[in-house]
Amino acid sequence: MDVINRLIRDGSLTKEEYVELLGYAGDIGAVKLLKEEAVRLRRKYYGDDVYLRGLIEFTNYCRNNCYYCGIRGENAKAQRYRLAKDEILSCCAEGHRLGFRTFVLQGGEDPYYTDDRMEEIVHAIKTAYPNCALTLSIGERTYESYQRFRLAGADRYLLRHETANEEHYRRLHPSSMSLTVRKRCLYDLKALGYQVGAGFMVGSPGQTKETLAEDLVFLKELNPEMVGIGPFIPHHDTVFADEPAGSVDLTLFLLSVVRILLPKVLLPATTALGTLDENGREKGLLAGANVVMPNLSPVGKRKQYELYDNKICTGEEAAEGLEELKRRIEAAGCRAVSARGDYCKSS
Ligand code: 5AD
């Protein structure tokens, strides 16, 4: 248990120590200790507040072919859709009415959304809702593109690094993609003043304690404002259709560890966690998470944004189920707040 006390004391470990730490993922005493410290830190910086983000999945076209993802470009069975600017703005209007003060525009890497089109969308949203934060999650672009979106008003950017280990990265992605580019994008986004989110799936094929340890070393070094962690869930039309799903318990363990590494991080209890476990989101909050991202996409399109099988999209994780979601957040000892929920800058 030495390594756990060291993590709690120093807020970071070496790669070898993370590997040792991960050996405690099934140890009830260790899990409890990490959870308590994670919740203490979350409370210290954010009180009991849980921030709500309205997620708008605006396109499922994608030029990439990530082996794990249901909307990868080569999946001919995916029914593709994209939303027009006015449709995106209607989602925002509904979200604003429901109390959301952050909108997250997420999509595949869809060439239709050129820099000009994206800039126009960002500008329109920020003009209509100047008091709201806008998060983009649209993959890898050039520094110049990121700069244009930032100048147009985008505040935050989510781009999971997926894995910080080169070999593992190649196991999950075709050779057209590279970890070097991925990391460069993340550092570009930081340099431009975005609040940046990195992250990874838990239990993706080829993941080991060593690759996870590298993820933790990388996260500490990047020092992102947000970290997205959810279990891998197979999708039937992908290369990994027959691979087992990731573990809910290991995901919860890692949420606690990340809260301790990056005490002020904005940490979502993800949809994937809620998909694998009916109470996954509450458990995530109790492990140190402080963000949930209900789905604001047009109801008729939600099923089509199918990153993995059985992705939940109509229950309390949907914007219409907000009251139920709020009750669940309260049951976890927290409070859903209607605020932008920016990264905490005070010490
Ligand atoms: N299971 C879980 N998460 C997935 N993602 C993509 N495919 C899957 C899957 N099969 C995650 C990736 C991506 C984010 C938008 O969704 O980590 O970055």
Coordinates of C-alpha atoms and ligand atoms in Angstrom, one line a residue:
M1 CA 0.0 0.0 0.0
D2 CA 3.1 2.2 0.1
V3 CA 2.6 3.3 -3.5
I4 CA -0.9 4.5 -2.7
N5 CA 0.2 6.6 0.1
R6 CA 3.0 8.0 -2.1
L7 CA 0.4 8.9 -4.8
I8 CA -1.8 10.6 -2.2
R9 CA 1.2 12.5 -0.8
D10 CA 3.0 13.5 -4.0
G11 CA 0.2 13.6 -6.6
S12 CA 2.4 11.7 -9.1
L13 CA 4.4 8.5 -9.5
T14 CA 6.9 7.0 -11.9
K15 CA 5.8 4.7 -14.7
E16 CA 7.0 1.7 -12.7
E17 CA 5.1 2.8 -9.6
Y18 CA 1.9 3.3 -11.7
V19 CA 2.3 -0.3 -12.8
E20 CA 2.5 -1.3 -9.2
L21 CA -0.5 0.9 -8.3
L22 CA -2.6 -0.8 -11.0
G23 CA -2.0 -4.1 -9.2
Y24 CA -4.3 -2.7 -6.4
A25 CA -7.3 -2.2 -8.7
G26 CA -9.0 -5.2 -7.2
D27 CA -8.1 -4.5 -3.6
I28 CA -11.2 -3.2 -1.7
G29 CA -9.1 -1.3 0.9
A30 CA -7.0 0.4 -1.8
V31 CA -10.1 1.3 -3.9
K32 CA -11.7 2.9 -0.8
L33 CA -8.7 4.9 0.1
L34 CA -8.3 6.3 -3.4
K35 CA -12.0 7.1 -3.7
E36 CA -12.0 9.0 -0.4
E37 CA -9.0 11.0 -1.4
A38 CA -10.5 11.7 -4.8
V39 CA -13.8 12.9 -3.4
R40 CA -12.0 15.0 -0.8
L41 CA -10.1 16.8 -3.6
R42 CA -13.1 17.2 -5.8
R43 CA -14.9 18.8 -2.9
K44 CA -11.9 21.0 -2.1
Y45 CA -12.0 22.7 -5.5
Y46 CA -15.5 22.3 -6.7
G47 CA -17.6 21.6 -3.6
D48 CA -20.5 19.3 -4.5
D49 CA -21.1 20.9 -7.8
V50 CA -21.6 18.7 -10.9
Y51 CA -21.5 20.5 -14.2
L52 CA -23.8 19.6 -17.0
R53 CA -22.7 19.8 -20.6
G54 CA -25.2 19.6 -23.5
L55 CA -23.7 17.2 -26.0
I56 CA -24.6 17.8 -29.6
E57 CA -23.4 15.0 -31.9
F58 CA -23.6 17.0 -35.2
T59 CA -22.1 14.6 -37.7
N60 CA -21.3 10.9 -37.8
Y61 CA -19.3 11.1 -41.1
C62 CA -15.7 10.4 -40.5
R63 CA -12.6 10.2 -42.7
N64 CA -10.7 8.1 -40.1
N65 CA -10.9 4.4 -39.5
C66 CA -10.2 3.8 -35.8
Y67 CA -10.6 0.1 -35.3
Y68 CA -12.8 0.4 -32.2
C69 CA -15.3 3.0 -33.4
G70 CA -18.7 2.3 -34.9
I71 CA -18.7 5.5 -37.1
R72 CA -15.3 4.8 -38.7
G73 CA -15.3 5.8 -42.3
E74 CA -15.2 2.3 -43.7
N75 CA -18.3 1.1 -41.9
A76 CA -20.6 1.1 -44.9
K77 CA -23.5 0.1 -42.6
A78 CA -23.5 3.2 -40.6
Q79 CA -26.4 5.5 -41.6
R80 CA -24.7 8.9 -42.0
Y81 CA -26.1 12.3 -41.1
R82 CA -24.9 15.8 -40.5
L83 CA -26.7 18.7 -39.0
A84 CA -27.1 22.1 -40.6
K85 CA -26.1 25.3 -38.7
D86 CA -29.8 26.0 -37.9
E87 CA -30.3 22.5 -36.6
I88 CA -27.3 22.9 -34.3
L89 CA -28.6 26.2 -33.1
S90 CA -32.0 24.7 -32.3
C91 CA -30.2 22.1 -30.2
C92 CA -28.5 24.9 -28.3
A93 CA -31.8 26.8 -27.9
E94 CA -33.4 23.7 -26.3
G95 CA -30.3 23.2 -24.2
H96 CA -30.2 26.8 -23.0
R97 CA -33.9 26.5 -22.1
L98 CA -33.1 23.4 -20.0
G99 CA -30.3 25.3 -18.2
F100 CA -27.2 24.1 -19.9
R101 CA -24.4 26.7 -20.1
T102 CA -21.9 24.6 -21.9
F103 CA -22.5 23.1 -25.4
V104 CA -20.2 20.4 -26.7
L105 CA -20.1 20.1 -30.5
Q106 CA -18.9 16.6 -31.2
G107 CA -18.5 14.8 -34.5
G108 CA -16.4 12.5 -36.7
E109 CA -13.7 14.1 -38.8
D110 CA -16.1 15.2 -41.5
P111 CA -14.5 17.2 -44.3
Y112 CA -17.8 18.9 -45.0
Y113 CA -17.2 21.1 -42.0
T114 CA -14.4 23.2 -43.5
D115 CA -12.7 25.8 -41.4
D116 CA -15.1 28.4 -42.9
R117 CA -18.2 26.4 -42.0
M118 CA -17.0 25.6 -38.5
E119 CA -16.0 29.2 -37.8
E120 CA -19.4 30.3 -38.9
I121 CA -21.1 27.8 -36.5
V122 CA -18.9 28.7 -33.6
H123 CA -19.5 32.4 -34.2
A124 CA -23.2 31.9 -34.4
I125 CA -23.4 30.0 -31.2
K126 CA -21.2 32.4 -29.3
T127 CA -23.2 35.4 -30.6
A128 CA -26.5 33.8 -29.6
Y129 CA -25.2 32.6 -26.2
P130 CA -22.3 34.9 -25.1
N131 CA -22.6 33.6 -21.5
C132 CA -22.2 30.0 -22.5
A133 CA -19.0 28.0 -23.0
L134 CA -18.5 26.2 -26.2
T135 CA -16.5 23.0 -26.4
L136 CA -15.4 21.4 -29.7
S137 CA -14.6 17.8 -30.2
I138 CA -14.0 17.4 -33.9
G139 CA -10.6 15.6 -34.0
E140 CA -7.3 16.5 -35.5
R141 CA -6.9 19.8 -37.4
T142 CA -4.1 22.2 -38.1
Y143 CA -2.8 24.8 -35.7
E144 CA -4.3 27.4 -38.0
S145 CA -7.8 25.8 -37.9
Y146 CA -7.7 25.5 -34.1
Q147 CA -6.6 29.2 -34.0
R148 CA -9.5 30.3 -36.2
F149 CA -12.1 28.4 -34.0
R150 CA -10.5 29.9 -30.9
L151 CA -10.7 33.4 -32.2
A152 CA -14.3 32.7 -33.2
G153 CA -15.0 32.0 -29.6
A154 CA -14.5 28.3 -28.8
D155 CA -13.4 27.9 -25.2
R156 CA -12.6 24.2 -24.8
Y157 CA -11.5 21.2 -26.9
L158 CA -11.8 17.5 -26.3
L159 CA -9.4 15.2 -28.1
R160 CA -8.7 11.9 -26.3
H161 CA -5.1 10.8 -26.9
E162 CA -6.6 7.2 -26.8
T163 CA -3.2 5.7 -25.6
A164 CA 0.2 7.2 -24.9
N165 CA 2.0 4.0 -26.1
E166 CA 3.2 4.0 -29.7
E167 CA 2.7 0.3 -30.3
H168 CA -0.7 0.3 -28.7
Y169 CA -1.7 3.3 -30.7
R170 CA -0.9 1.3 -33.9
R171 CA -2.9 -1.6 -32.7
L172 CA -6.0 0.7 -32.4
H173 CA -5.6 2.8 -35.5
P174 CA -4.6 2.4 -39.1
S175 CA -1.2 3.6 -40.3
S176 CA -2.6 6.8 -41.6
M177 CA -2.9 8.0 -38.0
S178 CA -0.1 8.7 -35.5
L179 CA 0.3 9.3 -31.9
T180 CA 2.9 12.0 -32.7
V181 CA 0.2 14.0 -34.6
R182 CA -2.3 13.4 -31.8
K183 CA 0.0 14.8 -29.2
R184 CA 1.0 17.7 -31.3
C185 CA -2.7 18.6 -31.7
L186 CA -3.1 18.5 -27.9
Y187 CA -0.1 20.8 -27.3
D188 CA -1.3 23.2 -30.1
L189 CA -4.7 23.4 -28.4
K190 CA -3.0 24.2 -25.1
A191 CA -0.8 26.8 -26.6
L192 CA -3.9 28.5 -28.1
G193 CA -5.5 28.9 -24.7
Y194 CA -8.2 26.3 -24.9
Q195 CA -9.2 24.3 -21.9
V196 CA -8.1 20.9 -23.2
G197 CA -9.4 17.5 -22.6
A198 CA -7.4 14.3 -23.2
G199 CA -8.3 10.7 -22.2
F200 CA -8.6 7.1 -23.2
M201 CA -10.8 4.0 -23.1
V202 CA -10.3 1.4 -20.4
G203 CA -9.9 -2.1 -21.6
S204 CA -9.2 -1.4 -25.3
P205 CA -7.6 -4.3 -27.1
G206 CA -3.9 -4.5 -26.3
Q207 CA -4.1 -2.3 -23.3
T208 CA -1.8 -3.5 -20.4
K209 CA -0.8 -2.1 -17.0
E210 CA 2.2 -0.7 -18.7
T211 CA 0.3 1.2 -21.4
L212 CA -2.1 2.5 -18.7
A213 CA 1.0 3.6 -16.7
E214 CA 2.2 5.5 -19.7
D215 CA -1.3 7.1 -20.1
L216 CA -1.0 8.4 -16.5
V217 CA 2.6 9.7 -17.0
F218 CA 1.4 11.5 -20.2
L219 CA -1.6 13.0 -18.5
K220 CA 0.5 14.4 -15.7
E221 CA 2.9 15.9 -18.2
L222 CA 0.2 17.4 -20.4
N223 CA -1.7 18.7 -17.4
P224 CA -5.1 18.9 -19.3
E225 CA -8.1 20.7 -17.8
M226 CA -10.4 17.8 -18.7
V227 CA -9.9 14.0 -18.9
G228 CA -12.4 11.7 -20.5
I229 CA -12.2 8.1 -19.4
G230 CA -14.7 5.4 -20.2
P231 CA -14.7 1.6 -20.7
F232 CA -14.2 0.2 -24.2
I233 CA -17.4 -1.3 -25.5
P234 CA -17.3 -3.4 -28.7
H235 CA -19.3 -2.4 -31.8
H236 CA -20.6 -5.2 -34.0
D237 CA -19.4 -3.6 -37.3
T238 CA -15.8 -3.0 -36.3
V239 CA -12.5 -4.9 -36.3
F240 CA -13.0 -5.3 -32.5
A241 CA -16.5 -6.7 -32.6
D242 CA -15.6 -9.9 -30.7
E243 CA -13.3 -8.2 -28.1
P244 CA -14.5 -8.1 -24.5
A245 CA -15.7 -4.8 -23.0
G246 CA -13.6 -2.9 -20.5
S247 CA -14.1 -3.2 -16.7
V248 CA -16.4 -0.7 -14.9
D249 CA -14.4 -1.2 -11.7
L250 CA -11.0 -0.5 -13.3
T251 CA -12.6 2.6 -14.9
L252 CA -13.7 3.8 -11.5
F253 CA -10.3 3.1 -10.0
L254 CA -8.7 5.2 -12.8
L255 CA -11.1 8.1 -12.3
S256 CA -10.0 8.3 -8.7
V257 CA -6.3 8.1 -9.7
V258 CA -6.7 10.8 -12.3
R259 CA -8.5 13.1 -9.7
I260 CA -5.5 12.7 -7.4
L261 CA -3.0 13.3 -10.2
L262 CA -4.8 16.4 -11.5
P263 CA -6.9 17.6 -8.5
K264 CA -8.7 20.4 -10.4
V265 CA -9.5 18.4 -13.5
L266 CA -13.0 18.5 -14.9
L267 CA -13.8 14.8 -15.0
P268 CA -16.9 13.4 -16.7
A269 CA -18.8 10.3 -15.6
T270 CA -19.1 9.1 -19.2
T271 CA -21.9 7.7 -21.3
A272 CA -19.9 4.5 -21.8
L273 CA -19.7 4.0 -18.1
G274 CA -23.5 4.6 -17.9
T275 CA -24.0 2.1 -20.7
L276 CA -22.1 -0.8 -19.1
D277 CA -23.6 -0.2 -15.6
E278 CA -27.1 1.1 -14.8
N279 CA -25.6 3.2 -12.0
G280 CA -22.3 3.8 -13.7
R281 CA -22.6 7.6 -13.7
E282 CA -23.4 7.8 -10.0
K283 CA -20.5 5.5 -9.2
G284 CA -18.3 7.7 -11.4
L285 CA -19.2 10.8 -9.3
L286 CA -18.5 8.8 -6.1
A287 CA -15.1 8.0 -7.5
G288 CA -14.2 11.6 -8.1
A289 CA -15.9 12.7 -11.4
N290 CA -17.7 16.1 -11.5
V291 CA -19.2 16.4 -15.0
V292 CA -22.0 14.7 -16.9
M293 CA -22.8 15.3 -20.5
P294 CA -26.4 14.7 -21.3
N295 CA -27.3 14.2 -25.0
L296 CA -28.9 17.2 -26.7
S297 CA -28.7 15.8 -30.3
P298 CA -32.0 15.6 -32.2
V299 CA -33.8 12.5 -30.9
G300 CA -34.2 11.0 -34.4
K301 CA -30.5 11.1 -35.0
R302 CA -29.2 9.7 -31.8
K303 CA -29.3 6.1 -32.6
Q304 CA -27.1 6.8 -35.6
Y305 CA -24.2 8.2 -33.5
E306 CA -23.3 4.7 -32.5
L307 CA -19.7 4.6 -31.4
Y308 CA -20.3 1.3 -29.6
D309 CA -23.2 -1.2 -29.2
N310 CA -26.2 -0.3 -27.0
K311 CA -25.0 3.2 -26.4
I312 CA -27.7 4.7 -24.1
C313 CA -29.4 7.8 -25.5
T314 CA -32.9 8.2 -24.2
G315 CA -32.9 7.7 -20.5
E316 CA -31.7 10.0 -17.8
E317 CA -28.5 10.6 -19.8
A318 CA -30.6 12.5 -22.4
A319 CA -31.4 16.1 -21.9
E320 CA -35.2 15.3 -21.6
G321 CA -34.4 13.1 -18.6
L322 CA -32.7 15.9 -16.8
E323 CA -34.9 15.7 -13.7
E324 CA -34.1 12.1 -13.2
L325 CA -30.4 12.8 -13.8
K326 CA -30.5 15.5 -11.2
R327 CA -32.1 13.1 -8.7
R328 CA -29.3 10.6 -9.4
I329 CA -26.6 13.2 -9.0
E330 CA -28.1 14.2 -5.6
A331 CA -28.3 10.5 -4.6
A332 CA -24.5 10.5 -5.1
G333 CA -24.2 13.4 -2.6
C334 CA -23.7 16.0 -5.3
R335 CA -25.7 18.9 -6.9
A336 CA -26.3 19.5 -10.6
V337 CA -25.6 23.2 -11.3
S338 CA -26.4 25.4 -14.2
A339 CA -23.0 27.1 -14.7
R340 CA -20.4 27.2 -17.3
G341 CA -18.2 25.2 -15.0
D342 CA -14.8 26.4 -16.1
Y343 CA -11.5 25.0 -14.9
C344 CA -10.8 26.1 -11.3
K345 CA -7.9 28.5 -11.4
S346 CA -7.5 29.2 -7.6
S347 CA -5.1 27.2 -5.5
Ligands
5AD1 N1 -16.1 2.1 -26.8 C1 -15.9 3.1 -26.0 N2 -15.6 4.3 -26.3 C2 -15.4 4.5 -27.7 N3 -15.0 5.6 -28.3 C3 -15.0 5.4 -29.6 N4 -15.3 4.1 -29.8 C4 -15.6 3.5 -28.6 C5 -15.9 2.3 -28.2 N5 -16.1 1.2 -29.0 C6 -14.6 6.8 -27.6 C7 -13.2 7.2 -28.1 C8 -13.4 8.6 -28.7 C9 -14.6 9.1 -28.0 C10 -15.4 10.1 -28.8 O1 -15.4 7.9 -27.9 O2 -12.2 7.3 -27.0 O3 -12.3 9.5 -28.5

